[in-house]
mmCIF file of C-alpha atoms in Angstrom:
data_model
loop_
_atom_site.group_PDB
_atom_site.id
_atom_site.type_symbol
_atom_site.label_atom_id
_atom_site.label_comp_id
_atom_site.label_asym_id
_atom_site.label_seq_id
_atom_site.Cartn_x
_atom_site.Cartn_y
_atom_site.Cartn_z
ATOM 1 C CA VAL A 1 147.831 78.966 40.549
ATOM 2 C CA GLU A 2 148.067 75.654 42.232
ATOM 3 C CA GLU A 3 149.976 77.187 45.166
ATOM 4 C CA SER A 4 147.322 79.896 45.676
ATOM 5 C CA MET A 5 144.436 77.359 45.511
ATOM 6 C CA SER A 6 146.223 75.083 47.958
ATOM 7 C CA LYS A 7 146.528 77.902 50.537
ATOM 8 C CA GLN A 8 143.889 77.502 53.317
ATOM 9 C CA ALA A 9 142.172 80.358 55.034
ATOM 10 C CA ASN A 10 143.653 81.410 58.351
ATOM 11 C CA PRO A 11 141.506 79.910 61.249
ATOM 12 C CA ALA A 12 142.323 82.914 63.454
ATOM 13 C CA ILE A 13 140.872 85.395 60.904
ATOM 14 C CA ILE A 14 137.732 83.280 60.521
ATOM 15 C CA GLY A 15 137.351 83.116 64.320
ATOM 16 C CA VAL A 16 137.607 86.920 64.601
ATOM 17 C CA PHE A 17 134.944 87.359 61.921
ATOM 18 C CA VAL A 18 132.626 84.860 63.694
ATOM 19 C CA LEU A 19 133.079 86.497 67.073
ATOM 20 C CA GLY A 20 132.454 89.904 65.480
ATOM 21 C CA ALA A 21 129.269 88.703 63.921
ATOM 22 C CA VAL A 22 128.048 87.161 67.183
ATOM 23 C CA PHE A 23 128.853 90.423 69.029
ATOM 24 C CA ILE A 24 126.978 92.490 66.422
ATOM 25 C CA ALA A 25 123.981 90.101 66.660
ATOM 26 C CA VAL A 26 123.833 90.305 70.474
ATOM 27 C CA LEU A 27 124.255 94.079 70.331
ATOM 28 C CA GLY A 28 121.443 94.384 67.778
ATOM 29 C CA LEU A 29 119.085 92.238 69.869
ATOM 30 C CA THR A 30 119.862 94.207 72.956
ATOM 31 C CA VAL A 31 119.178 97.539 71.179
ATOM 32 C CA PHE A 32 115.980 96.390 69.401
ATOM 33 C CA THR A 33 114.491 94.701 72.522
ATOM 34 C CA SER A 34 115.648 97.591 74.798
ATOM 35 C CA GLY A 35 117.303 95.042 77.043
ATOM 36 C CA LYS A 36 113.985 93.345 77.796
ATOM 37 C CA TRP A 37 115.625 89.914 77.862
ATOM 38 C CA PHE A 38 117.645 90.983 80.854
ATOM 39 C CA THR A 39 114.825 92.440 82.962
ATOM 40 C CA GLU A 40 113.305 90.378 85.751
ATOM 41 C CA LYS A 41 109.665 89.321 85.283
ATOM 42 C CA SER A 42 107.087 87.455 87.305
ATOM 43 C CA GLU A 43 104.319 85.290 85.836
ATOM 44 C CA PHE A 44 100.792 84.963 87.176
ATOM 45 C CA VAL A 45 97.483 83.378 86.250
ATOM 46 C CA ILE A 46 93.983 84.997 86.444
ATOM 47 C CA TYR A 47 90.635 83.239 86.185
ATOM 48 C CA PHE A 48 88.073 85.701 84.903
ATOM 49 C CA ASN A 49 84.428 84.789 85.596
ATOM 50 C CA GLU A 50 83.296 86.226 82.268
ATOM 51 C CA SER A 51 84.007 85.985 78.544
ATOM 52 C CA VAL A 52 87.517 86.920 77.489
ATOM 53 C CA ASN A 53 86.477 87.463 73.890
ATOM 54 C CA GLY A 54 88.555 90.404 72.641
ATOM 55 C CA LEU A 55 91.521 89.650 74.847
ATOM 56 C CA ASN A 56 94.581 88.445 72.883
ATOM 57 C CA VAL A 57 98.082 87.250 73.629
ATOM 58 C CA GLY A 58 100.252 90.333 73.780
ATOM 59 C CA ALA A 59 97.421 92.507 75.265
ATOM 60 C CA LEU A 60 98.736 94.953 77.880
ATOM 61 C CA VAL A 61 98.462 94.704 81.614
ATOM 62 C CA LYS A 62 98.069 98.190 83.068
ATOM 63 C CA MET A 63 98.084 99.903 86.450
ATOM 64 C CA GLN A 64 96.732 103.448 86.594
ATOM 65 C CA GLY A 65 97.035 103.508 82.778
ATOM 66 C CA VAL A 66 100.751 102.565 82.837
ATOM 67 C CA PRO A 67 101.713 99.345 81.020
ATOM 68 C CA ILE A 68 103.434 97.057 83.538
ATOM 69 C CA GLY A 69 103.199 93.724 81.662
ATOM 70 C CA LYS A 70 101.418 91.714 79.022
ATOM 71 C CA VAL A 71 99.248 88.659 78.434
ATOM 72 C CA THR A 72 101.396 85.676 77.517
ATOM 73 C CA ASP A 73 98.817 82.929 77.046
ATOM 74 C CA ILE A 74 95.062 82.231 77.208
ATOM 75 C CA GLN A 75 93.794 78.657 77.696
ATOM 76 C CA VAL A 76 90.615 76.703 78.213
ATOM 77 C CA GLN A 77 90.329 74.479 81.217
ATOM 78 C CA LEU A 78 87.613 72.304 82.829
ATOM 79 C CA HIS A 79 87.112 72.678 86.590
ATOM 80 C CA PRO A 80 87.646 69.194 88.016
ATOM 81 C CA GLU A 81 84.741 69.421 90.445
ATOM 82 C CA THR A 82 82.068 71.729 89.047
ATOM 83 C CA LYS A 83 82.828 70.811 85.349
ATOM 84 C CA GLN A 84 82.644 74.542 84.599
ATOM 85 C CA ILE A 85 84.646 75.767 81.647
ATOM 86 C CA LEU A 86 87.356 78.194 82.767
ATOM 87 C CA THR A 87 89.658 80.430 80.804
ATOM 88 C CA PRO A 88 92.945 80.929 82.658
ATOM 89 C CA VAL A 89 94.799 84.049 81.470
ATOM 90 C CA PHE A 90 98.557 84.015 81.965
ATOM 91 C CA ILE A 91 100.358 87.352 82.390
ATOM 92 C CA GLU A 92 103.898 88.502 83.062
ATOM 93 C CA ILE A 93 104.752 91.608 85.038
ATOM 94 C CA ASP A 94 107.903 93.589 84.262
ATOM 95 C CA HIS A 95 109.646 94.448 87.550
ATOM 96 C CA ALA A 96 111.261 97.564 86.061
ATOM 97 C CA LYS A 97 107.773 99.072 85.548
ATOM 98 C CA CYS A 98 106.746 98.736 89.199
ATOM 99 C CA GLN A 99 110.100 98.743 90.988
ATOM 100 C CA GLN A 100 109.013 101.004 93.838
ATOM 101 C CA ILE A 101 106.079 98.694 94.719
ATOM 102 C CA LEU A 102 108.326 95.595 94.655
ATOM 103 C CA GLN A 103 110.717 97.242 97.085
ATOM 104 C CA LEU A 104 108.008 96.918 99.749
ATOM 105 C CA LYS A 105 108.300 93.090 99.712
ATOM 106 C CA PRO A 106 108.922 91.704 103.235
ATOM 107 C CA SER A 107 112.084 89.626 103.669
ATOM 108 C CA GLY A 108 112.629 89.430 99.891
ATOM 109 C CA SER A 109 109.591 87.181 99.406
ATOM 110 C CA LYS A 110 107.553 87.954 96.275
ATOM 111 C CA LYS A 111 104.833 85.549 97.503
ATOM 112 C CA LEU A 112 104.361 87.473 100.737
ATOM 113 C CA LEU A 113 104.343 90.721 98.799
ATOM 114 C CA MET A 114 101.544 89.544 96.484
ATOM 115 C CA GLU A 115 99.611 88.189 99.438
ATOM 116 C CA GLN A 116 99.905 91.588 101.151
ATOM 117 C CA LEU A 117 98.894 93.435 97.925
ATOM 118 C CA ILE A 118 95.879 91.134 97.520
ATOM 119 C CA LYS A 119 94.964 91.752 101.197
ATOM 120 C CA ASN A 120 95.198 95.520 100.424
ATOM 121 C CA GLY A 121 92.763 95.124 97.586
ATOM 122 C CA LEU A 122 94.762 94.228 94.423
ATOM 123 C CA ARG A 123 92.324 92.946 91.813
ATOM 124 C CA MET A 124 92.492 92.265 88.090
ATOM 125 C CA GLN A 125 89.747 93.438 85.735
ATOM 126 C CA LEU A 126 89.065 93.310 82.022
ATOM 127 C CA GLN A 127 88.717 96.704 80.366
ATOM 128 C CA TYR A 128 88.073 97.799 76.771
ATOM 129 C CA THR A 129 90.956 99.225 74.819
ATOM 130 C CA SER A 130 88.330 100.455 72.330
ATOM 131 C CA LEU A 131 84.577 99.949 72.259
ATOM 132 C CA VAL A 132 84.732 100.079 68.451
ATOM 133 C CA THR A 133 87.181 97.196 68.039
ATOM 134 C CA GLY A 134 86.105 95.308 71.168
ATOM 135 C CA GLN A 135 89.741 94.725 72.138
ATOM 136 C CA LEU A 136 90.415 94.185 75.832
ATOM 137 C CA TYR A 137 93.357 94.701 78.217
ATOM 138 C CA VAL A 138 93.919 93.635 81.807
ATOM 139 C CA GLN A 139 93.609 96.416 84.401
ATOM 140 C CA SER A 140 95.320 96.081 87.755
ATOM 141 C CA LEU A 141 93.589 98.115 90.411
ATOM 142 C CA LEU A 142 92.910 98.389 94.163
ATOM 143 C CA GLN A 143 89.388 97.476 95.318
ATOM 144 C CA PRO A 144 89.701 96.609 99.009
ATOM 145 C CA GLY A 145 85.943 96.090 99.491
ATOM 146 C CA THR A 146 85.675 93.300 96.912
ATOM 147 C CA PRO A 147 85.859 89.585 97.801
ATOM 148 C CA VAL A 148 89.001 87.570 97.036
ATOM 149 C CA ILE A 149 87.986 84.689 94.744
ATOM 150 C CA LEU A 150 90.781 82.232 93.883
ATOM 151 C CA MET A 151 90.417 78.909 92.026
ATOM 152 C CA GLY A 152 93.641 77.405 93.306
ATOM 153 C CA LEU A 153 93.916 75.082 90.331
ATOM 154 C CA ASN A 154 97.387 75.968 89.097
ATOM 155 C CA GLN A 155 100.406 75.065 91.205
ATOM 156 C CA ASP A 156 102.979 76.477 88.772
ATOM 157 C CA TYR A 157 101.779 80.043 88.839
ATOM 158 C CA ALA A 158 100.699 82.445 91.559
ATOM 159 C CA GLU A 159 97.058 83.378 91.133
ATOM 160 C CA LEU A 160 95.673 86.904 91.194
ATOM 161 C CA PRO A 161 91.984 87.477 91.990
ATOM 162 C CA ALA A 162 89.665 88.970 89.369
ATOM 163 C CA ILE A 163 86.591 91.123 89.643
ATOM 164 C CA ALA A 164 83.829 91.684 87.084
ATOM 165 C CA SER A 165 84.502 94.314 84.465
ATOM 166 C CA SER A 166 82.483 97.569 84.424
ATOM 167 C CA SER A 167 80.742 96.500 81.248
ATOM 168 C CA VAL A 168 79.542 93.299 82.897
ATOM 169 C CA GLN A 169 78.358 95.317 85.927
ATOM 170 C CA VAL A 170 76.418 97.684 83.641
ATOM 171 C CA GLN A 171 74.852 94.790 81.760
ATOM 172 C CA LYS A 172 73.850 93.200 85.073
ATOM 173 C CA SER A 173 72.333 96.459 86.314
ATOM 174 C CA ILE A 174 70.317 96.849 83.096
ATOM 175 C CA ALA A 175 69.156 93.252 83.363
ATOM 176 C CA ASP A 176 68.117 93.805 86.974
ATOM 177 C CA ILE A 177 66.191 96.974 86.043
ATOM 178 C CA MET A 178 64.411 95.184 83.173
ATOM 179 C CA ARG A 179 63.516 92.270 85.435
ATOM 180 C CA ASP A 180 62.108 94.629 88.076
ATOM 181 C CA PHE A 181 60.239 96.588 85.356
ATOM 182 C CA GLN A 182 58.700 93.427 83.965
ATOM 183 C CA ALA A 183 57.624 92.400 87.438
ATOM 184 C CA ILE A 184 55.431 95.497 87.885
ATOM 185 C CA PRO A 185 51.748 94.436 87.663
ATOM 186 C CA PHE A 186 50.689 97.066 85.086
ATOM 187 C CA HIS A 187 47.390 95.347 84.344
ATOM 188 C CA GLU A 188 46.302 95.399 88.004
ATOM 189 C CA LEU A 189 47.515 98.993 88.430
ATOM 190 C CA PHE A 190 45.575 100.104 85.284
ATOM 191 C CA SER A 191 42.439 98.368 86.562
ATOM 192 C CA GLU A 192 42.707 100.039 89.952
ATOM 193 C CA LEU A 193 43.228 103.377 88.213
ATOM 194 C CA LEU A 194 40.095 102.897 86.142
ATOM 195 C CA ILE A 195 38.097 101.992 89.282
ATOM 196 C CA THR A 196 39.458 105.078 91.044
ATOM 197 C CA VAL A 197 38.545 107.355 88.095
#
């Protein structure tokens, strides 16, 4: 009994078991994450000039309805000059989802590619995933006629320009109509109508 208790485990066998466990763990992570750890991604920042209520970390970034990335962080920032409260939204784009577009980059420069895409009308816009839940996602679209508005406040991330969401444009249109409606001098028009009658 003493001899069997004094026998130590073979280090080579323990090493084989440890290596096997590590291999299985890596294989499992690769399968369950679909190899996402090994895909190339680019990170950007967007400053939306509207409320981002309903946008959460993990929300999708889409182009033509196809998910090409996700929101990684949402922060609150004070503009150093205007003292305006800003909400920078950080996103990451999966290169595998838009590989053909990325092949157009000149001289292998991603910066030049993004500058060219922005020049061609690339804009980011908030859209509703569902009007019922109020959840938002980031839509990437081409709107060449819209102005390029960049804050230029973050040196660590390339910035993408944003345009107002369709819901904000609709609310603005309704507000403009109501303002014009309220500006109509109904009292004077009614008085002139009575005089005419």
